[in-house]
PDB file of C-alpha atoms in Angstrom:
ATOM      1  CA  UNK A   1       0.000   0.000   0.000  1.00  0.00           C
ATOM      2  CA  UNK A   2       1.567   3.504  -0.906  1.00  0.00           C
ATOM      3  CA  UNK A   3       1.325   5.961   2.189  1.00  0.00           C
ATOM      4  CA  UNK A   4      -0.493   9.157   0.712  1.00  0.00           C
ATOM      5  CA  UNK A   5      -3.928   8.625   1.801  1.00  0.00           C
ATOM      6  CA  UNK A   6      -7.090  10.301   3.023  1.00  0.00           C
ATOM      7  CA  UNK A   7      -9.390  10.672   5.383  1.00  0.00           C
ATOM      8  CA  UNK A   8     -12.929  12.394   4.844  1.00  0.00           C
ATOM      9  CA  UNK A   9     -11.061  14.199   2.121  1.00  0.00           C
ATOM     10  CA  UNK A  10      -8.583  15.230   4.098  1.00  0.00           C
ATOM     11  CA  UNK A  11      -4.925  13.584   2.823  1.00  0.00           C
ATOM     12  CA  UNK A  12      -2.605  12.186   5.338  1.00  0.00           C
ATOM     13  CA  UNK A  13       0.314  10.228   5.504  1.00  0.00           C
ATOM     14  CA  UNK A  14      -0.792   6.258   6.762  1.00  0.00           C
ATOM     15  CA  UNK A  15       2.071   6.672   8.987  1.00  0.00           C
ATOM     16  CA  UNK A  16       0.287   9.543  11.091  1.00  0.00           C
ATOM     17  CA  UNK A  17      -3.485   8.048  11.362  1.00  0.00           C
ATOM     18  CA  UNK A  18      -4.310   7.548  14.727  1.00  0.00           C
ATOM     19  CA  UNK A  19      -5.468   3.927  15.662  1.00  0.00           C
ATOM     20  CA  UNK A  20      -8.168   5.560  17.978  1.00  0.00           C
ATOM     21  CA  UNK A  21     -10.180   6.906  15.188  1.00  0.00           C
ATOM     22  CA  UNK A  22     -10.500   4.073  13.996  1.00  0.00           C
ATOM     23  CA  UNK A  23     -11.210   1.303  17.148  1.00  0.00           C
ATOM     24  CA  UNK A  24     -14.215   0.482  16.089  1.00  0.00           C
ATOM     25  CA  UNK A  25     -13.034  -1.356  12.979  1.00  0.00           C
ATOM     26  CA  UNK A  26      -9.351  -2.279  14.038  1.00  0.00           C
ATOM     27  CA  UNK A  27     -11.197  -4.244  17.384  1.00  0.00           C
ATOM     28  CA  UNK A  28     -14.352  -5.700  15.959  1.00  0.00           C
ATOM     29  CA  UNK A  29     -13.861  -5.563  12.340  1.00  0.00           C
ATOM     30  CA  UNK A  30     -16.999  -3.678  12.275  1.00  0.00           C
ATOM     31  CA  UNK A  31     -16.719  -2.284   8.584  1.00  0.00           C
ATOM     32  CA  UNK A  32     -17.418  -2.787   4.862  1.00  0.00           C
ATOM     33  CA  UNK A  33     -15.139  -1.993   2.055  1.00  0.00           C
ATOM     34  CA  UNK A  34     -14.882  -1.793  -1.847  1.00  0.00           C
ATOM     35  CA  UNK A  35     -11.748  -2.189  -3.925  1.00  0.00           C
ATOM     36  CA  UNK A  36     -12.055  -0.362  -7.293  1.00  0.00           C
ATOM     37  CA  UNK A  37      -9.722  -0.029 -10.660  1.00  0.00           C
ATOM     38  CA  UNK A  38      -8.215   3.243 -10.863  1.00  0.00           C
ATOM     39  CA  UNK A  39      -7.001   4.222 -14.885  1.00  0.00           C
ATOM     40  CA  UNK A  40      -5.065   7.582 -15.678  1.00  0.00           C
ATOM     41  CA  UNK A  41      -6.687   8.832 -12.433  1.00  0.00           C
ATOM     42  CA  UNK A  42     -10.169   8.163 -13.021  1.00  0.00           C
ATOM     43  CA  UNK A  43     -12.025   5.475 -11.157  1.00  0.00           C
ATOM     44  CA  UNK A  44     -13.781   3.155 -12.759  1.00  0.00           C
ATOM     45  CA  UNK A  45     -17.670   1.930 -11.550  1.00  0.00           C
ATOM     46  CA  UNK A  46     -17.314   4.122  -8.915  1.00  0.00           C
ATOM     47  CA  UNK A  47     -21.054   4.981  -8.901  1.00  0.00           C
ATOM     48  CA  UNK A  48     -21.572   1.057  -8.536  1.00  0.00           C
ATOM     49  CA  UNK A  49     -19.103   1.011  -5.430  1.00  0.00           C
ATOM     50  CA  UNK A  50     -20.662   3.298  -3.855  1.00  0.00           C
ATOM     51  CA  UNK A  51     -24.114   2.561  -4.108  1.00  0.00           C
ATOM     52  CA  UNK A  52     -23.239  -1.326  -2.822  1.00  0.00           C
ATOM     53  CA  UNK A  53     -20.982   0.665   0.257  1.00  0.00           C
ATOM     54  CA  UNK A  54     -24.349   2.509   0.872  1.00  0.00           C
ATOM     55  CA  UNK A  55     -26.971  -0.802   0.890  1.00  0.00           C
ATOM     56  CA  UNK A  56     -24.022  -2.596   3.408  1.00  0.00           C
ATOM     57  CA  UNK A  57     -24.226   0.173   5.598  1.00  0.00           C
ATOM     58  CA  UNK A  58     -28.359   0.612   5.350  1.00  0.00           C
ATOM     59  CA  UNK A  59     -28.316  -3.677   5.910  1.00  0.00           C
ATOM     60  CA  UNK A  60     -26.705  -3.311   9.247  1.00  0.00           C
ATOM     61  CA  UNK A  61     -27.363   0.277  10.668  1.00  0.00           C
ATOM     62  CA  UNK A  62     -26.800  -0.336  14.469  1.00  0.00           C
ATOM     63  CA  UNK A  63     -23.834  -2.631  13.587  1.00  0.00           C
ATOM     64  CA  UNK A  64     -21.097   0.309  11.922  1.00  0.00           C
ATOM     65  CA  UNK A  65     -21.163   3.655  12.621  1.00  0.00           C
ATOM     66  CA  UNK A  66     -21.569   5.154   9.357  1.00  0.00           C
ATOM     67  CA  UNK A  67     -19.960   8.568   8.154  1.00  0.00           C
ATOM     68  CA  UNK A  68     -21.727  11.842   7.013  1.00  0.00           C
ATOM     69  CA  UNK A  69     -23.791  11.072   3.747  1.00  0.00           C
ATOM     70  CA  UNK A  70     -21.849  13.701   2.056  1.00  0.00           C
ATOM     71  CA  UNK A  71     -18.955  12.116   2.210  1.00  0.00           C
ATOM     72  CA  UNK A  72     -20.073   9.186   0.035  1.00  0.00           C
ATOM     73  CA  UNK A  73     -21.037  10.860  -2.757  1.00  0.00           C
ATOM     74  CA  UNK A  74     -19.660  10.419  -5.765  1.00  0.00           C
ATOM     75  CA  UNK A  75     -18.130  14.087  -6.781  1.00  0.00           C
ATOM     76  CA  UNK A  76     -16.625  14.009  -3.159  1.00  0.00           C
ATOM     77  CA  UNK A  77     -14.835  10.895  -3.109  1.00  0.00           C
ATOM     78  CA  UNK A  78     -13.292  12.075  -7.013  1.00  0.00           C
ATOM     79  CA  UNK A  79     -12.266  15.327  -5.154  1.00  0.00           C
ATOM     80  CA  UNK A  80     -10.544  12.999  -2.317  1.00  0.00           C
ATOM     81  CA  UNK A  81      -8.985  11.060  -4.899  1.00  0.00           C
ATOM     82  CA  UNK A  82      -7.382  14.036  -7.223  1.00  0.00           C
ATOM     83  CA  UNK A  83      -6.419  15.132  -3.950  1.00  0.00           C
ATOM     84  CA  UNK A  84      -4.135  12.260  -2.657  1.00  0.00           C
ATOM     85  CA  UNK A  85      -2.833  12.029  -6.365  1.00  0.00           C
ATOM     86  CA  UNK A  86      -1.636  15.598  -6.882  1.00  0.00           C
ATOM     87  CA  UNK A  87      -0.505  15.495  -3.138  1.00  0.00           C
ATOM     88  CA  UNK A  88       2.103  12.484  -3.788  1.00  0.00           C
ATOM     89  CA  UNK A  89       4.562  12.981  -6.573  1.00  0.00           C
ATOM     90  CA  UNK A  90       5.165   9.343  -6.884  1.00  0.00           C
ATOM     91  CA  UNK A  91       1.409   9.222  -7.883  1.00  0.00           C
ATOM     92  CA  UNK A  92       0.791  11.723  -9.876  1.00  0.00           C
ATOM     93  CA  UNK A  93      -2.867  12.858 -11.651  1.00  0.00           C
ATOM     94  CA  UNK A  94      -2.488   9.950 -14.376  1.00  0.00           C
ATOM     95  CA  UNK A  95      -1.611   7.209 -11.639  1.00  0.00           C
ATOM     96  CA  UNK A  96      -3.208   3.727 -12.698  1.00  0.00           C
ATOM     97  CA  UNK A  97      -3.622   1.113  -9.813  1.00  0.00           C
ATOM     98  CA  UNK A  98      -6.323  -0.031  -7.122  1.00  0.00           C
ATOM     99  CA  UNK A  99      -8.292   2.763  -4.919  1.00  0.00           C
ATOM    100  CA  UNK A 100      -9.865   0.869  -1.627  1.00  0.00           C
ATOM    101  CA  UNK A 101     -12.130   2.572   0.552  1.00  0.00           C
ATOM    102  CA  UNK A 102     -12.581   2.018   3.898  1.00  0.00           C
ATOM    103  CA  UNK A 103     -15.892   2.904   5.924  1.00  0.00           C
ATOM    104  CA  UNK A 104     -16.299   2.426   9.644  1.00  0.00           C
ATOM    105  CA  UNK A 105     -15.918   4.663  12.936  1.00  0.00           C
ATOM    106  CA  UNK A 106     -17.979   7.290  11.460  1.00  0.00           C
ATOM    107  CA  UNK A 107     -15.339   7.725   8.429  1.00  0.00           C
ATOM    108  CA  UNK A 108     -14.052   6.939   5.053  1.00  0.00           C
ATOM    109  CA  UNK A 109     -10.626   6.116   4.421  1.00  0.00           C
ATOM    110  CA  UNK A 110      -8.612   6.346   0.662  1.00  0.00           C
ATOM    111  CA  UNK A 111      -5.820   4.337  -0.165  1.00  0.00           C
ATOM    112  CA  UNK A 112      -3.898   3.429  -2.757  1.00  0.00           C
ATOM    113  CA  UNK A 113      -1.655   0.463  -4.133  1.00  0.00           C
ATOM    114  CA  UNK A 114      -0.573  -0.289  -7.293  1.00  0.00           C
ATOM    115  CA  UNK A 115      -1.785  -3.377  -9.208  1.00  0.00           C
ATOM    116  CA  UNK A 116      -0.940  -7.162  -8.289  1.00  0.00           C
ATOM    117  CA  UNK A 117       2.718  -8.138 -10.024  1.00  0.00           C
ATOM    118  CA  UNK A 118       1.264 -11.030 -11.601  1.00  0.00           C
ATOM    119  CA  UNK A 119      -1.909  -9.419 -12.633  1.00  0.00           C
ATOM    120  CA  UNK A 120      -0.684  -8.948 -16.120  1.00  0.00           C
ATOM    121  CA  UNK A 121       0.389 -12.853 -16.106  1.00  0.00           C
ATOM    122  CA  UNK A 122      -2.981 -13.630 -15.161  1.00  0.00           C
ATOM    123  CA  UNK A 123      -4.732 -11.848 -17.839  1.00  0.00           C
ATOM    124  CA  UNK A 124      -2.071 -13.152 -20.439  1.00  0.00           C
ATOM    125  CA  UNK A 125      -2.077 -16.962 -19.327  1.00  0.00           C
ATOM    126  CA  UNK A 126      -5.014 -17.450 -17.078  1.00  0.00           C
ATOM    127  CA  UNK A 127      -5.266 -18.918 -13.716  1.00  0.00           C
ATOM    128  CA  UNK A 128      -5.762 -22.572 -12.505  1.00  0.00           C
ATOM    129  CA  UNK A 129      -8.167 -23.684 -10.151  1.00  0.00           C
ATOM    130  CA  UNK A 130      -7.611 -27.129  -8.477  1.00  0.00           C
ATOM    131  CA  UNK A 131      -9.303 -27.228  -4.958  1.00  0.00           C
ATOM    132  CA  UNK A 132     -12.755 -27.007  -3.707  1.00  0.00           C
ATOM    133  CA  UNK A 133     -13.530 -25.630  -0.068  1.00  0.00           C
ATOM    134  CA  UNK A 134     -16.558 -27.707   0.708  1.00  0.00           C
ATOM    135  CA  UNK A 135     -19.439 -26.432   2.885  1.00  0.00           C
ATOM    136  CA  UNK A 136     -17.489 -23.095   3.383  1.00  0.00           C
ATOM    137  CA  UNK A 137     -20.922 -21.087   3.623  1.00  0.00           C
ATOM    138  CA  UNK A 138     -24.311 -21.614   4.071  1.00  0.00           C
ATOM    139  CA  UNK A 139     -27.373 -20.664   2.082  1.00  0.00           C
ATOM    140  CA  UNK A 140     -28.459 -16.908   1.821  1.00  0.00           C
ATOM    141  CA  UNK A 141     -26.230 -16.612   4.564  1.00  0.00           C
ATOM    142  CA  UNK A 142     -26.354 -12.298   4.067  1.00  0.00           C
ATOM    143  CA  UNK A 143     -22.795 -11.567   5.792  1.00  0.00           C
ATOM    144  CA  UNK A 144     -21.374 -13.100   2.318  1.00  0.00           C
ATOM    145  CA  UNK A 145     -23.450 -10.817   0.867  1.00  0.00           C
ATOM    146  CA  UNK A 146     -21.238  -7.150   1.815  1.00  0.00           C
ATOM    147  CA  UNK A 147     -17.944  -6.948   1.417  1.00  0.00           C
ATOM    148  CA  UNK A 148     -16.755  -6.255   5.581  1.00  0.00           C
ATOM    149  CA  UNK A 149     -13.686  -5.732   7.222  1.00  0.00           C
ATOM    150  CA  UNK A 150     -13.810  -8.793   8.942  1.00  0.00           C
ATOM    151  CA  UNK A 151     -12.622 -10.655   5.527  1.00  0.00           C
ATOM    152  CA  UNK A 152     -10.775 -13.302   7.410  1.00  0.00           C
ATOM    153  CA  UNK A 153     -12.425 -16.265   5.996  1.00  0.00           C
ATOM    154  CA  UNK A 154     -11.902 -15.176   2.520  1.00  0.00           C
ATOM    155  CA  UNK A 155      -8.434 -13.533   2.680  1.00  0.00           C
ATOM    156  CA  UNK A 156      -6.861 -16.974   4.464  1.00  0.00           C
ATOM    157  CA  UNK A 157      -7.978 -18.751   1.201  1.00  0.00           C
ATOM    158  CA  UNK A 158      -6.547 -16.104  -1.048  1.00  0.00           C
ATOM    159  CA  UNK A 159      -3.430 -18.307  -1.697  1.00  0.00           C
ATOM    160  CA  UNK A 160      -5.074 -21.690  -2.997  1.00  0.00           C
ATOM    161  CA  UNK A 161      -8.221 -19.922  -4.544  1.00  0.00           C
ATOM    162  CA  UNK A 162     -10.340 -22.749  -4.102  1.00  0.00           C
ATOM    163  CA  UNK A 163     -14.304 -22.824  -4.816  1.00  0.00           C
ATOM    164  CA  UNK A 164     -15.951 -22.510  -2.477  1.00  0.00           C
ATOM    165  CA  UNK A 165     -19.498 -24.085  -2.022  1.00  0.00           C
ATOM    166  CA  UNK A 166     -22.840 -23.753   0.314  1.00  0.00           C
ATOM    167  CA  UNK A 167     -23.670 -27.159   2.221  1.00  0.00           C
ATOM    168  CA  UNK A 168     -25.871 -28.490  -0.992  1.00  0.00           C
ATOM    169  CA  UNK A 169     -22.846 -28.796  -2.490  1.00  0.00           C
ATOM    170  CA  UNK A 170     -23.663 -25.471  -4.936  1.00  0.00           C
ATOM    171  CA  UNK A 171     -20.662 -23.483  -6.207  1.00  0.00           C
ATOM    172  CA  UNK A 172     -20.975 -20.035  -4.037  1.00  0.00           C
ATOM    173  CA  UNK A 173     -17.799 -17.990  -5.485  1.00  0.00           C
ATOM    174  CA  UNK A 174     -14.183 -17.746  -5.053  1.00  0.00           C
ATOM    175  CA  UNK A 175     -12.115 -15.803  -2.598  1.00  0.00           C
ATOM    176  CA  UNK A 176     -12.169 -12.084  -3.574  1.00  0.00           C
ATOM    177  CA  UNK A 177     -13.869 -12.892  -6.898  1.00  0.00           C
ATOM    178  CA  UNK A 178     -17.606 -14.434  -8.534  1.00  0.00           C
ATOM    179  CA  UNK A 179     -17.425 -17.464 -11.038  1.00  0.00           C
ATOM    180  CA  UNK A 180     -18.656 -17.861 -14.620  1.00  0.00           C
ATOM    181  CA  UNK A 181     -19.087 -20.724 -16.223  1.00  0.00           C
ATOM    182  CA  UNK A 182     -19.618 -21.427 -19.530  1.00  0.00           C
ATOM    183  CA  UNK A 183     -22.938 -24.365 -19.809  1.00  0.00           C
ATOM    184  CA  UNK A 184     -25.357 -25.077 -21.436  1.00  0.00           C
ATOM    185  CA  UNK A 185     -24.971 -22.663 -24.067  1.00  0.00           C
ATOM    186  CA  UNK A 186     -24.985 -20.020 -21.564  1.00  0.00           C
ATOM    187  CA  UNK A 187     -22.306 -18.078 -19.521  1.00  0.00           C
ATOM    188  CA  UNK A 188     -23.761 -19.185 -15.725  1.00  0.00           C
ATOM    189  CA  UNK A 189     -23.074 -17.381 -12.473  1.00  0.00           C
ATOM    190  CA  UNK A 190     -24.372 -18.139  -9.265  1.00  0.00           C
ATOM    191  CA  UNK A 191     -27.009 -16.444  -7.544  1.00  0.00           C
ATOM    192  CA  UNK A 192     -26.813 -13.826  -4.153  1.00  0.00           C
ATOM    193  CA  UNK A 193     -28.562 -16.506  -2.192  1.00  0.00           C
ATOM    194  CA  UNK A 194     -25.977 -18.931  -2.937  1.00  0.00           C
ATOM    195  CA  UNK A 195     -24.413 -16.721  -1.538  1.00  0.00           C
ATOM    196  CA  UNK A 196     -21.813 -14.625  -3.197  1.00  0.00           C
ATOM    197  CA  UNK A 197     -20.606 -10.821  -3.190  1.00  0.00           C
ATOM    198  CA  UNK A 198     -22.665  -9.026  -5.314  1.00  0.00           C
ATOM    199  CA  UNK A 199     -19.347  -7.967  -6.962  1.00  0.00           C
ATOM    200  CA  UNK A 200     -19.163  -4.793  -9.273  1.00  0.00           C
ATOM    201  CA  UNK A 201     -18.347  -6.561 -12.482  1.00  0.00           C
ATOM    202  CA  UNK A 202     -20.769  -9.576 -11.832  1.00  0.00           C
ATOM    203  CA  UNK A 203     -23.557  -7.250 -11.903  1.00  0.00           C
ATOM    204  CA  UNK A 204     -22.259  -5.347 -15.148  1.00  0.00           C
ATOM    205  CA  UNK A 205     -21.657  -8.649 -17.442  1.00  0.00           C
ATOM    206  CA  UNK A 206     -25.002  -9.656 -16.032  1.00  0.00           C
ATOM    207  CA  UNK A 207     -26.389  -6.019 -16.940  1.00  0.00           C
ATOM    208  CA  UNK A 208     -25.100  -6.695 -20.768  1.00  0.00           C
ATOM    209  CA  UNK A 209     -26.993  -9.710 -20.946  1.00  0.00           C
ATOM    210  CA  UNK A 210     -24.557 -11.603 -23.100  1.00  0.00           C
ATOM    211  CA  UNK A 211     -20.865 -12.135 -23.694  1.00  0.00           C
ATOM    212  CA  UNK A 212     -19.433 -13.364 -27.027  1.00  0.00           C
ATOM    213  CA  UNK A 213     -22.833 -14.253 -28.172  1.00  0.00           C
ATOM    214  CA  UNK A 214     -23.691 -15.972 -24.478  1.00  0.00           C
ATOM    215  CA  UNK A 215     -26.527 -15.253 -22.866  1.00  0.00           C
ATOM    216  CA  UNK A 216     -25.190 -14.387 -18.814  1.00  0.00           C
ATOM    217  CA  UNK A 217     -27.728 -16.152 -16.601  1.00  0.00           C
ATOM    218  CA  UNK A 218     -27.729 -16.123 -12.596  1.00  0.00           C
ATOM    219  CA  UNK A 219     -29.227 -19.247 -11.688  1.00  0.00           C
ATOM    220  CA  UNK A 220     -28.389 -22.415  -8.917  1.00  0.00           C
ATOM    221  CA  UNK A 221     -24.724 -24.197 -10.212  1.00  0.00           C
ATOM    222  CA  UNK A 222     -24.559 -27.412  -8.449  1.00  0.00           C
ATOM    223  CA  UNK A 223     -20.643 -28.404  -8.217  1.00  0.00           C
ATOM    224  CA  UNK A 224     -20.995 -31.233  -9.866  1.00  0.00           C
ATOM    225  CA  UNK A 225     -21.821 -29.173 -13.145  1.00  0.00           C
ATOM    226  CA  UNK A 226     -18.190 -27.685 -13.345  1.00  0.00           C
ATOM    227  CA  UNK A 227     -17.081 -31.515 -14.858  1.00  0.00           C
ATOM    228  CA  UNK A 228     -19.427 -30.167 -17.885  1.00  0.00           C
ATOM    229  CA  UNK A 229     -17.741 -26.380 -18.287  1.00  0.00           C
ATOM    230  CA  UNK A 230     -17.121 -25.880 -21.877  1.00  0.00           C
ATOM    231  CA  UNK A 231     -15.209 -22.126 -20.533  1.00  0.00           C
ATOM    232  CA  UNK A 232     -14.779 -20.507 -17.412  1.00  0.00           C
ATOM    233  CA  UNK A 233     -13.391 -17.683 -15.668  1.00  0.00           C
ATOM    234  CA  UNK A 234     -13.562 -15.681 -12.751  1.00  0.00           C
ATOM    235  CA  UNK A 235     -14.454 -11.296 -11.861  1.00  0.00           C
ATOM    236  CA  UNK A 236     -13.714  -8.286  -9.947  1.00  0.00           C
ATOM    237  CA  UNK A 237     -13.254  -4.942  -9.928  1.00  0.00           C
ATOM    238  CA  UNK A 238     -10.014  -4.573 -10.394  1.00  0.00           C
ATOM    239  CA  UNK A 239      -8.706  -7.796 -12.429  1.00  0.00           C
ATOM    240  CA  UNK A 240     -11.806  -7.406 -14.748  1.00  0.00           C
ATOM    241  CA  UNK A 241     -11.754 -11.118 -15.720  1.00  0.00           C
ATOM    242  CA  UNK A 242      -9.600 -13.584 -15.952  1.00  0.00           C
ATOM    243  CA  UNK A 243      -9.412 -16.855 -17.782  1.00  0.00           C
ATOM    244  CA  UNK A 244      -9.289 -20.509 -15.860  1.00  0.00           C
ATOM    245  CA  UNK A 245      -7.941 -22.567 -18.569  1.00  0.00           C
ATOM    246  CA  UNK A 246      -7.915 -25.763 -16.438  1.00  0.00           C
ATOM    247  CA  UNK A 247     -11.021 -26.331 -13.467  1.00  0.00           C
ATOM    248  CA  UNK A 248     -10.634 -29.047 -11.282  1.00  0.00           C
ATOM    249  CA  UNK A 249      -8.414 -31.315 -13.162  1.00  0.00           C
ATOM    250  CA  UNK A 250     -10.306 -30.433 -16.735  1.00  0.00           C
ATOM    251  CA  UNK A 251      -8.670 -28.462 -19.813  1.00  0.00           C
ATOM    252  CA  UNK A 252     -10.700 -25.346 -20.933  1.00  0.00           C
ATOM    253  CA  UNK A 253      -8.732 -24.194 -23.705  1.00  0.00           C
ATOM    254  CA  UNK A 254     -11.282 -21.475 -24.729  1.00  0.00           C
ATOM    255  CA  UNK A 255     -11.549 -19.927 -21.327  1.00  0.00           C
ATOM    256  CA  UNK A 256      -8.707 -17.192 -22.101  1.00  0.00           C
ATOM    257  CA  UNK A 257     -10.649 -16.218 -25.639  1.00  0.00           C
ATOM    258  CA  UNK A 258     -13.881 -15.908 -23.440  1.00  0.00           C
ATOM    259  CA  UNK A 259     -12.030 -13.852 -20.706  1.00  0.00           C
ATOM    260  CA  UNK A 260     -10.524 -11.478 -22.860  1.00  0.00           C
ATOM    261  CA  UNK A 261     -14.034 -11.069 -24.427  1.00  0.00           C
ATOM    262  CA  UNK A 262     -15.566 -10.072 -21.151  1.00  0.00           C
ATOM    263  CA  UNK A 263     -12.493  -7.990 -20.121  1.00  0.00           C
ATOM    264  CA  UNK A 264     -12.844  -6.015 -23.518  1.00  0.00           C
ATOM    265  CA  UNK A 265     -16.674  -5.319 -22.834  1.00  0.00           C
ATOM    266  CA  UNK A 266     -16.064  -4.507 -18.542  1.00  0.00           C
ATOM    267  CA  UNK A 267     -13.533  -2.368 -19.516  1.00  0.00           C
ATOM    268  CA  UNK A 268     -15.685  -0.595 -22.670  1.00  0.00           C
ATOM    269  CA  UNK A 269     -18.366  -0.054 -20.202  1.00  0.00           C
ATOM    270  CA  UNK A 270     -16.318   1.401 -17.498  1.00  0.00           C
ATOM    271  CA  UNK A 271     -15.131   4.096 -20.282  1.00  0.00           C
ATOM    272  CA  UNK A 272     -18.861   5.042 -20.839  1.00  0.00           C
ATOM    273  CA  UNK A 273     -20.264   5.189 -17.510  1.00  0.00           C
ATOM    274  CA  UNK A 274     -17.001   7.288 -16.150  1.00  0.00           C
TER     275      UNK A 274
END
């Protein structure tokens, strides 16, 4: 993480926050975040980021102490951005990395890192995924459902990137990330209730309707389906998409054609809605 950052628009060094301000979410994890693509300066979907910080914070009012309304709005969390980037040299008003915002104690807190080093890699070759975490949640369970800063069951998982399913044996999503697959001549993604993160660019691909000629459904994806995957890969904010060209033991060769398809059309959309 670089140290220019900001709270309630005002920028500070990390080094200088005071852990006080803060106790509510450094002692109980009582917080929600969103992590969102930053290009030449300008955010991307940060109208949809936002709006899904807001609903967390309406779902469980007595829960986080939320921070003036003003302060997540849209032209004043820009403003805190350009801020932090013309305040830090090394960052600069064209810097292109990952924004992260922060929202608990009352405040909202800006900072910035640059992207993954293997993030390109990713994109370029794909990413396997070999292991299933079985039973890791449990229908419509809602926590899975806002993205809080007690992410400890997801982050320890971040390593092996498993699946991870409800106890019906249902693919749910991955760590950090929801799941396409392509079935049944359709591009499939689990539903909320599954339950996953209503992540940003799962609800834009399922907003276009249809990728590289696939329809994008949200329906029930038993695990045992995966064995019939013709193409999958996996979303988020920042990453975009990125190809799995081998599930569970099975080569997908197309997945990386279909990836870079729904990258192309995330990242066209991003462009229009600024």
């Amino acid at each position: 993480m670089l140290s220019t950052v900001s709270v309630d628009g005002v920028v500070q060094r990390w080094e200088d926050l005071r852990l006080q301000d803060f106790a509510q979410g450094f002692f109980f994890g009582a917080g929600f975040f969103t992590t969102f693509r930053i290009d030449a300066g300008q955010p991307r979907f940060l109208a949809r980021h936002l709006a899904r910080l807001r609903g967390s914070l309406d779902a469980f009012p007595t829960a986080v102490r939320a921070p003036a309304p003003e302060l997540l709005h849209e032209d004043a969390v820009r403003e805190s951005l350009r801020r932090c980037l013309a305040a830090d040299a090394a960052l600069g008003p064209r810097f292109t990395g990952v924004g992260k915002l922060a929202v608990s104690d009352g405040h909202v807190l800006c900072t910035l890192r640059p992207f993954d080093a293997d993030q390109e890699a990713h994109h370029r070759e794909g990413r396997e995924l070999d292991t299933v975490e079985a039973g890791a949640y449990r229908r419509a369970e809602r926590t899975v459902n806002h993205k809080g800063l007690a992410y400890f069951r997801q982050h320890a998982l971040l390593p092996r990137l498993p699946v991870l399913t409800n106890e019906a044996a249902e693919v749910c999503e991955l760590p950090t990330a929801n799941l396409f697959v392509q079935l049944d001549g359709a591009l499939v993604t689990p539903p909320l209730s599954a339950p996953c993160l209503p992540g940003i660019a799962r609800a834009v691909l399922l907003a276009m309707a249809s990728v590289d000629g696939l329809p994008v459904v949200e329906r029930v994806l038993p695990l045992a389906d995966l064995a019939r995957a013709q193409a999958c890969f996996y979303s988020n904010a920042v990453a975009l998409a990125v190809g799995v060209p081998r599930l569970l033991g099975r080569e997908l060769p197309d997945s990386l054609r279909l990836a870079e398809r729904a990258r192309a059309a995330l990242e066209a959309r991003a462009v229009r809605e600024g």
